[in-house]
Backbone as a printed PyTorch tensor [residue, N CA C, xyz], in Angstrom:
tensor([[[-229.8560,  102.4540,  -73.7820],
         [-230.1840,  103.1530,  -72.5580],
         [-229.9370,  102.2130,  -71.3960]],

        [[-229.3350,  102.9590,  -70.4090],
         [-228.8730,  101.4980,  -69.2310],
         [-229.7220,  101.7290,  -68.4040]],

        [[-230.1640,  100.5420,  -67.6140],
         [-231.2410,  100.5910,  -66.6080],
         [-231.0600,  101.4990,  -65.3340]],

        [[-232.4470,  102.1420,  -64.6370],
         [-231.9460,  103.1750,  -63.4960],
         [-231.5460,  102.5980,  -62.5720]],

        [[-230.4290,  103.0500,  -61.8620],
         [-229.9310,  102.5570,  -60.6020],
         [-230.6560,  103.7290,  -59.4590]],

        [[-231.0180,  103.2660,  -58.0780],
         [-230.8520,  103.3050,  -56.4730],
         [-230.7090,  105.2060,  -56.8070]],

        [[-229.1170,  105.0620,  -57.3700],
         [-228.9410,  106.6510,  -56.4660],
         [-228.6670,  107.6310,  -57.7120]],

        [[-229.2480,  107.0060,  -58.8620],
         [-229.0200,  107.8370,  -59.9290],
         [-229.7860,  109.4530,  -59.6820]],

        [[-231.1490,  109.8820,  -59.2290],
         [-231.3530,  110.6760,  -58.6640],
         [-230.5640,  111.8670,  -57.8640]],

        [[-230.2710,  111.1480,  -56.4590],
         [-228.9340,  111.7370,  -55.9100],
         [-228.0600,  112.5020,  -56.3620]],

        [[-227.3660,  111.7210,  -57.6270],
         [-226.6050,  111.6160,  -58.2890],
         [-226.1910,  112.7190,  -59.0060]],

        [[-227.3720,  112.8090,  -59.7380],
         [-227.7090,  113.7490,  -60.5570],
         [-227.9300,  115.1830,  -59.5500]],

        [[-228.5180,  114.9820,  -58.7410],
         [-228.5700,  116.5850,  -57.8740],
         [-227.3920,  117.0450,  -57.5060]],

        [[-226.5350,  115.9760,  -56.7130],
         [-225.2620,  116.4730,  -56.5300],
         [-224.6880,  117.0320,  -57.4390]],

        [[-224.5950,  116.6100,  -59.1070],
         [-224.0450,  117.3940,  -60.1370],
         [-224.7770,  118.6090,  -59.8180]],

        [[-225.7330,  118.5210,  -60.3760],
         [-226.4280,  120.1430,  -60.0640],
         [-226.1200,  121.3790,  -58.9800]],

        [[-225.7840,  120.6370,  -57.8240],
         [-225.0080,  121.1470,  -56.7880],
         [-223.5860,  121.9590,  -56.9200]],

        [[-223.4010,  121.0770,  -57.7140],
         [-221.5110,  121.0900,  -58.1300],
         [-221.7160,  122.3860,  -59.4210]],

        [[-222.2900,  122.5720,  -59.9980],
         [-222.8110,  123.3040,  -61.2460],
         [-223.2300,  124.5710,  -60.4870]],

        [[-223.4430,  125.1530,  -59.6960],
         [-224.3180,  126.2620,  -58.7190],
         [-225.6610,  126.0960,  -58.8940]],

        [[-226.1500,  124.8520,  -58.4900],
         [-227.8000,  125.1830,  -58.7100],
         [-228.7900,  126.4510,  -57.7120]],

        [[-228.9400,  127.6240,  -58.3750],
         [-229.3960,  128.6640,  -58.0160],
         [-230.7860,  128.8430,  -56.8400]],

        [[-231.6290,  127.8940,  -57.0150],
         [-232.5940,  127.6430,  -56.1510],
         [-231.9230,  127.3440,  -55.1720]],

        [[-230.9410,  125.8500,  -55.0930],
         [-230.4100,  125.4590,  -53.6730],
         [-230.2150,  126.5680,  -53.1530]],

        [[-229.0530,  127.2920,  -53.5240],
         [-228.5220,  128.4100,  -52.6370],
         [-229.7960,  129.3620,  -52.1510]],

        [[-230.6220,  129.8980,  -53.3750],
         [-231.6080,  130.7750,  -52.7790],
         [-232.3190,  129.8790,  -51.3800]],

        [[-232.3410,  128.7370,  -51.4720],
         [-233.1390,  127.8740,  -50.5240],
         [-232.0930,  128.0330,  -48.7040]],

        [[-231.4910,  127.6650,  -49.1170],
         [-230.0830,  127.8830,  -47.5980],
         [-230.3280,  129.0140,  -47.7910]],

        [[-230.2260,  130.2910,  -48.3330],
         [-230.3710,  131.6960,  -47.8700],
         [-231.9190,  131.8710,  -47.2470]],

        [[-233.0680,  131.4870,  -47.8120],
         [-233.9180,  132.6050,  -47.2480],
         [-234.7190,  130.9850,  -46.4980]],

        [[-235.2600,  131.6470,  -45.9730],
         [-236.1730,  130.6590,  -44.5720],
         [-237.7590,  130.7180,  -44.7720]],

        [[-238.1560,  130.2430,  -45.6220],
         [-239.4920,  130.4960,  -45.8650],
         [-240.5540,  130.0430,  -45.0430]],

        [[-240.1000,  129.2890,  -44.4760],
         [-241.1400,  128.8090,  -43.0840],
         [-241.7220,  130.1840,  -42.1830]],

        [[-240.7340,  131.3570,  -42.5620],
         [-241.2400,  132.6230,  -41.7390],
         [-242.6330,  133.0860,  -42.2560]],

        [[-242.8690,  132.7770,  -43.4630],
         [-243.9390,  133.2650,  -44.2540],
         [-245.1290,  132.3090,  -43.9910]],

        [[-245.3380,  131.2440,  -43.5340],
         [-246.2840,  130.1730,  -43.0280],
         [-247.4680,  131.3450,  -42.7080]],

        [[-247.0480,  131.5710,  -41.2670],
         [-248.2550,  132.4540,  -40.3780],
         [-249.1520,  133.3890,  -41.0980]],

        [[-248.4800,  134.2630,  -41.8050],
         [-249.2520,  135.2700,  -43.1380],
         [-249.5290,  134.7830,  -43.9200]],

        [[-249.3870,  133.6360,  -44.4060],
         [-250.0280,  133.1430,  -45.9200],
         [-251.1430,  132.6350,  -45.3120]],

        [[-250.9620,  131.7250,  -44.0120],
         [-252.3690,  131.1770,  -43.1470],
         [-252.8790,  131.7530,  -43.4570]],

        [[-253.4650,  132.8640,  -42.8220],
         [-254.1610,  134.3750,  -42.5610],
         [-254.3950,  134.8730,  -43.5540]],

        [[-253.7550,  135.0590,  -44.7800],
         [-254.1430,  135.4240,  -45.7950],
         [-254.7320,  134.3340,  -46.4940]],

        [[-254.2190,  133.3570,  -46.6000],
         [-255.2430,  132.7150,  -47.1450],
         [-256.4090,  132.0190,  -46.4460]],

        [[-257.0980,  131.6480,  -45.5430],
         [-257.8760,  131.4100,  -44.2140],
         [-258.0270,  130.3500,  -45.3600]],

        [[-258.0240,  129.4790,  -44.9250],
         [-258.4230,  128.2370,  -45.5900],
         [-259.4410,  127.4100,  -44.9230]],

        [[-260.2620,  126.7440,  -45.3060],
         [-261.2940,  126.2500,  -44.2190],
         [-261.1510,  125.5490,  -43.3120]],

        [[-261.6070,  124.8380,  -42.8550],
         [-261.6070,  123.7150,  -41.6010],
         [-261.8220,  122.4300,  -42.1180]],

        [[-262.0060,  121.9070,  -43.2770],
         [-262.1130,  121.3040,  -44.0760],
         [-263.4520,  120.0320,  -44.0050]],

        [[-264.3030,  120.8490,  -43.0500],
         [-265.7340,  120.0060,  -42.7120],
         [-266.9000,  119.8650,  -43.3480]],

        [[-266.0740,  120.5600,  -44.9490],
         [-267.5120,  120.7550,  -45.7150],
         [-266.9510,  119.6100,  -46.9880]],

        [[-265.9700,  119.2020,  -46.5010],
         [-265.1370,  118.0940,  -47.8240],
         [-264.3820,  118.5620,  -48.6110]],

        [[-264.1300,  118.0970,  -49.6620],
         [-263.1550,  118.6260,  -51.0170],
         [-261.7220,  117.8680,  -50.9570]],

        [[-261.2160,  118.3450,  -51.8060],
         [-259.8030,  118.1550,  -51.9050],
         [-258.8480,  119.1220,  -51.0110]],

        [[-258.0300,  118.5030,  -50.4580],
         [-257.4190,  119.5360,  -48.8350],
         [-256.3020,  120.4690,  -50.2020]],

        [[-255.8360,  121.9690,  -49.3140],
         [-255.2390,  122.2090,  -50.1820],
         [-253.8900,  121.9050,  -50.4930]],

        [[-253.1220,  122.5530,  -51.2320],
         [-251.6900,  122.1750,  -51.1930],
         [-251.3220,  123.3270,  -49.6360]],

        [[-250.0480,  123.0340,  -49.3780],
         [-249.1060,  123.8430,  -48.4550],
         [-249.1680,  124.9350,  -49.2640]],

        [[-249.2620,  126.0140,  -48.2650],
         [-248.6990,  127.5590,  -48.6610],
         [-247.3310,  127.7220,  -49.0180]],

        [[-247.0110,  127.2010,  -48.2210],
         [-245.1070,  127.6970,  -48.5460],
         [-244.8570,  127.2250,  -49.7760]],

        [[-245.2420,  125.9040,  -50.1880],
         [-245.3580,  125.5090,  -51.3000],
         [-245.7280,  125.8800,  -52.3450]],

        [[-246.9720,  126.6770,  -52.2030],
         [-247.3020,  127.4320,  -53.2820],
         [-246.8800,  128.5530,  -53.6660]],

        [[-246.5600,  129.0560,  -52.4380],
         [-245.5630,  130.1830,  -52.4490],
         [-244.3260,  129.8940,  -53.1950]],

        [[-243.4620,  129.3170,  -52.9570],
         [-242.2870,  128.8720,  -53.5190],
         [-242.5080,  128.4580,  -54.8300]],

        [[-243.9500,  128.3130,  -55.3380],
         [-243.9970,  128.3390,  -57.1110],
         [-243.7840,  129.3960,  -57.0000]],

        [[-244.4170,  130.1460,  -56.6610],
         [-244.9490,  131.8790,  -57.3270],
         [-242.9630,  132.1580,  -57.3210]],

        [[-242.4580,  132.1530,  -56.6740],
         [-241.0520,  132.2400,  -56.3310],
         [-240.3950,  132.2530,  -58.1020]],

        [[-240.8490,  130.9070,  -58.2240],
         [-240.1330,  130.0170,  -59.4230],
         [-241.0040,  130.9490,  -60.6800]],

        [[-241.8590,  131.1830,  -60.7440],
         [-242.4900,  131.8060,  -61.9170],
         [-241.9300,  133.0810,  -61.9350]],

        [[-241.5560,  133.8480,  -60.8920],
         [-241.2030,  135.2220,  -61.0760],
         [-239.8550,  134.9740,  -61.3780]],

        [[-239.2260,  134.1000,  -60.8520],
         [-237.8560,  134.5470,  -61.4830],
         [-237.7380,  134.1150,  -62.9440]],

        [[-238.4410,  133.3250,  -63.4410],
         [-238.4390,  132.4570,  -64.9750],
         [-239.4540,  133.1060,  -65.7940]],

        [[-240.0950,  134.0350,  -65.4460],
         [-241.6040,  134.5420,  -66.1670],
         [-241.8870,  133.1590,  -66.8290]],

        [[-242.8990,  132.4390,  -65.6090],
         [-243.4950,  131.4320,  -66.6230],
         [-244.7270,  131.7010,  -66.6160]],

        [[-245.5800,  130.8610,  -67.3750],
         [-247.3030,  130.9590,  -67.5990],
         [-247.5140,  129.7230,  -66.1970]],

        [[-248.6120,  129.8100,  -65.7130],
         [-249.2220,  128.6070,  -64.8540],
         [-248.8390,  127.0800,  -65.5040]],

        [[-249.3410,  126.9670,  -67.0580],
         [-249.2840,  126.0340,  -67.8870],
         [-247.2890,  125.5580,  -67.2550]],

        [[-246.5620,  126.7410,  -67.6770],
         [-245.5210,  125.8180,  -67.9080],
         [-244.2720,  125.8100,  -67.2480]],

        [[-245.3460,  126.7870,  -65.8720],
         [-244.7890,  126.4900,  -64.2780],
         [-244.8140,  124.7610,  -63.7640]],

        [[-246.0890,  124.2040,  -63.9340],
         [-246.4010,  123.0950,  -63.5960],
         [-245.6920,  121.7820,  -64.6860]],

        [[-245.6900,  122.2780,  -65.9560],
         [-244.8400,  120.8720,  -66.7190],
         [-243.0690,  121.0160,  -66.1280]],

        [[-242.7330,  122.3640,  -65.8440],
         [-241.4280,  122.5680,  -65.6210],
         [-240.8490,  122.3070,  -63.8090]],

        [[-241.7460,  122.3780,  -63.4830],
         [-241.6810,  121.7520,  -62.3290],
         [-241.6850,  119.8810,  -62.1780]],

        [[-242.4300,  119.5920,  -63.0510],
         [-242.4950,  118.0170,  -63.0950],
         [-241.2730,  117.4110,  -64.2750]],

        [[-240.5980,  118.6910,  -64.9970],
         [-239.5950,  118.2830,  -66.1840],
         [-237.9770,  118.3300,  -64.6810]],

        [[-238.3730,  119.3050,  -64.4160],
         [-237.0310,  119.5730,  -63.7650],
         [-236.7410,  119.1030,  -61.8650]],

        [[-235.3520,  118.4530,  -61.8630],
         [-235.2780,  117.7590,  -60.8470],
         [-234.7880,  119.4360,  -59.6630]],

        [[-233.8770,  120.2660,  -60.3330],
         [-233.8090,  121.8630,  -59.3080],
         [-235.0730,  122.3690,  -58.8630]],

        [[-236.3600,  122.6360,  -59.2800],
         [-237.5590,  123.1200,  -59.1790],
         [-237.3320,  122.3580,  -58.0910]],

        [[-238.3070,  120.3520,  -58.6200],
         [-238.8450,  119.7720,  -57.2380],
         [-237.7560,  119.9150,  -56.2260]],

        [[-236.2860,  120.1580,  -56.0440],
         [-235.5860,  119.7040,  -55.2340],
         [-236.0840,  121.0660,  -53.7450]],

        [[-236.0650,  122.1420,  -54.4950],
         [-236.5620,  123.4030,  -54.6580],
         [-237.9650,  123.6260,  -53.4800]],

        [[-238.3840,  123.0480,  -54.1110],
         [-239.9410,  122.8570,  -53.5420],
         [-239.9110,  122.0510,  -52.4230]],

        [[-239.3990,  120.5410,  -52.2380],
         [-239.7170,  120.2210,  -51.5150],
         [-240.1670,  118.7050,  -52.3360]],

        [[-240.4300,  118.4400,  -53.4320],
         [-240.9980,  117.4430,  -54.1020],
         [-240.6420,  116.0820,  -54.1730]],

        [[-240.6880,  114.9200,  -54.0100],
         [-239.8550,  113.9610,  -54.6010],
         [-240.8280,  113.8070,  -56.0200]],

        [[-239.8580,  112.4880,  -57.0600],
         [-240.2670,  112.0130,  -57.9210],
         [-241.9560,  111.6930,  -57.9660]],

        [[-241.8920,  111.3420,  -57.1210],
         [-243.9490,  110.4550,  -57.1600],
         [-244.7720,  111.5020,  -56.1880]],

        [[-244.3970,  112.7610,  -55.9020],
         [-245.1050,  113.7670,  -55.3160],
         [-246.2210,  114.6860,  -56.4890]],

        [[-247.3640,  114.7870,  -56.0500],
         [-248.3880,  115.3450,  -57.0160],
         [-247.9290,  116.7680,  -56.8580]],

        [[-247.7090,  117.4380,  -58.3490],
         [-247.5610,  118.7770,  -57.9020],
         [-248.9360,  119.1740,  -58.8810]],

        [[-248.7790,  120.8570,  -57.6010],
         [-250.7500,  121.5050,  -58.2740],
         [-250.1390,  121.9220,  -59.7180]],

        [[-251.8420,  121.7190,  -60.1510],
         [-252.1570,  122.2400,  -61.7750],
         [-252.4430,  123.4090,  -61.7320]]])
């Protein structure tokens, strides 16, 4: 096994790129930042003055639900397949050392 290089990452997406990776494109097509304001609102999330753990981003979570409907996954193996696969995080928004929700 040869040691990781710098831009092996990169690297590897660009193949994926070159391959039609299906998320990218869905990602350049639709603008999900439009959906921010209504997920706010729908989800009213607190003010966060009573403590806890802050939540994840909506869009973010949104953009699982995205990934599960098109893959019918379970929660379980939304979250390992998101941390297996570099299209998901690229997808999402994730890098390598980014916590994604359980």
């Amino acid at each position: 096994m040869k040691q990781t290089g710098f831009f092996d990452v990169e690297e590897r997406l660009a193949r994926l790129s070159g391959l039609g990776d299906q998320l990218e494109a869905f990602s350049r097509t639709v603008d999900f930042e439009v959906f921010r304001s209504d997920l706010n609102k729908a989800l009213a999330y607190s003010d966060g003055s009573k403590g806890g753990r802050p939540p994840f981003d909506p869009v973010l979570m949104f953009k699982i639900l995205v990934i599960q409907t098109l893959n019918n996954l379970s929660d379980e193996r939304t979250e390992y397949l998101i941390n297996d696969r570099l299209s998901f995080m690229r997808f999402l928004g994730l890098g390598l050392s980014d916590r994604v929700p359980d």
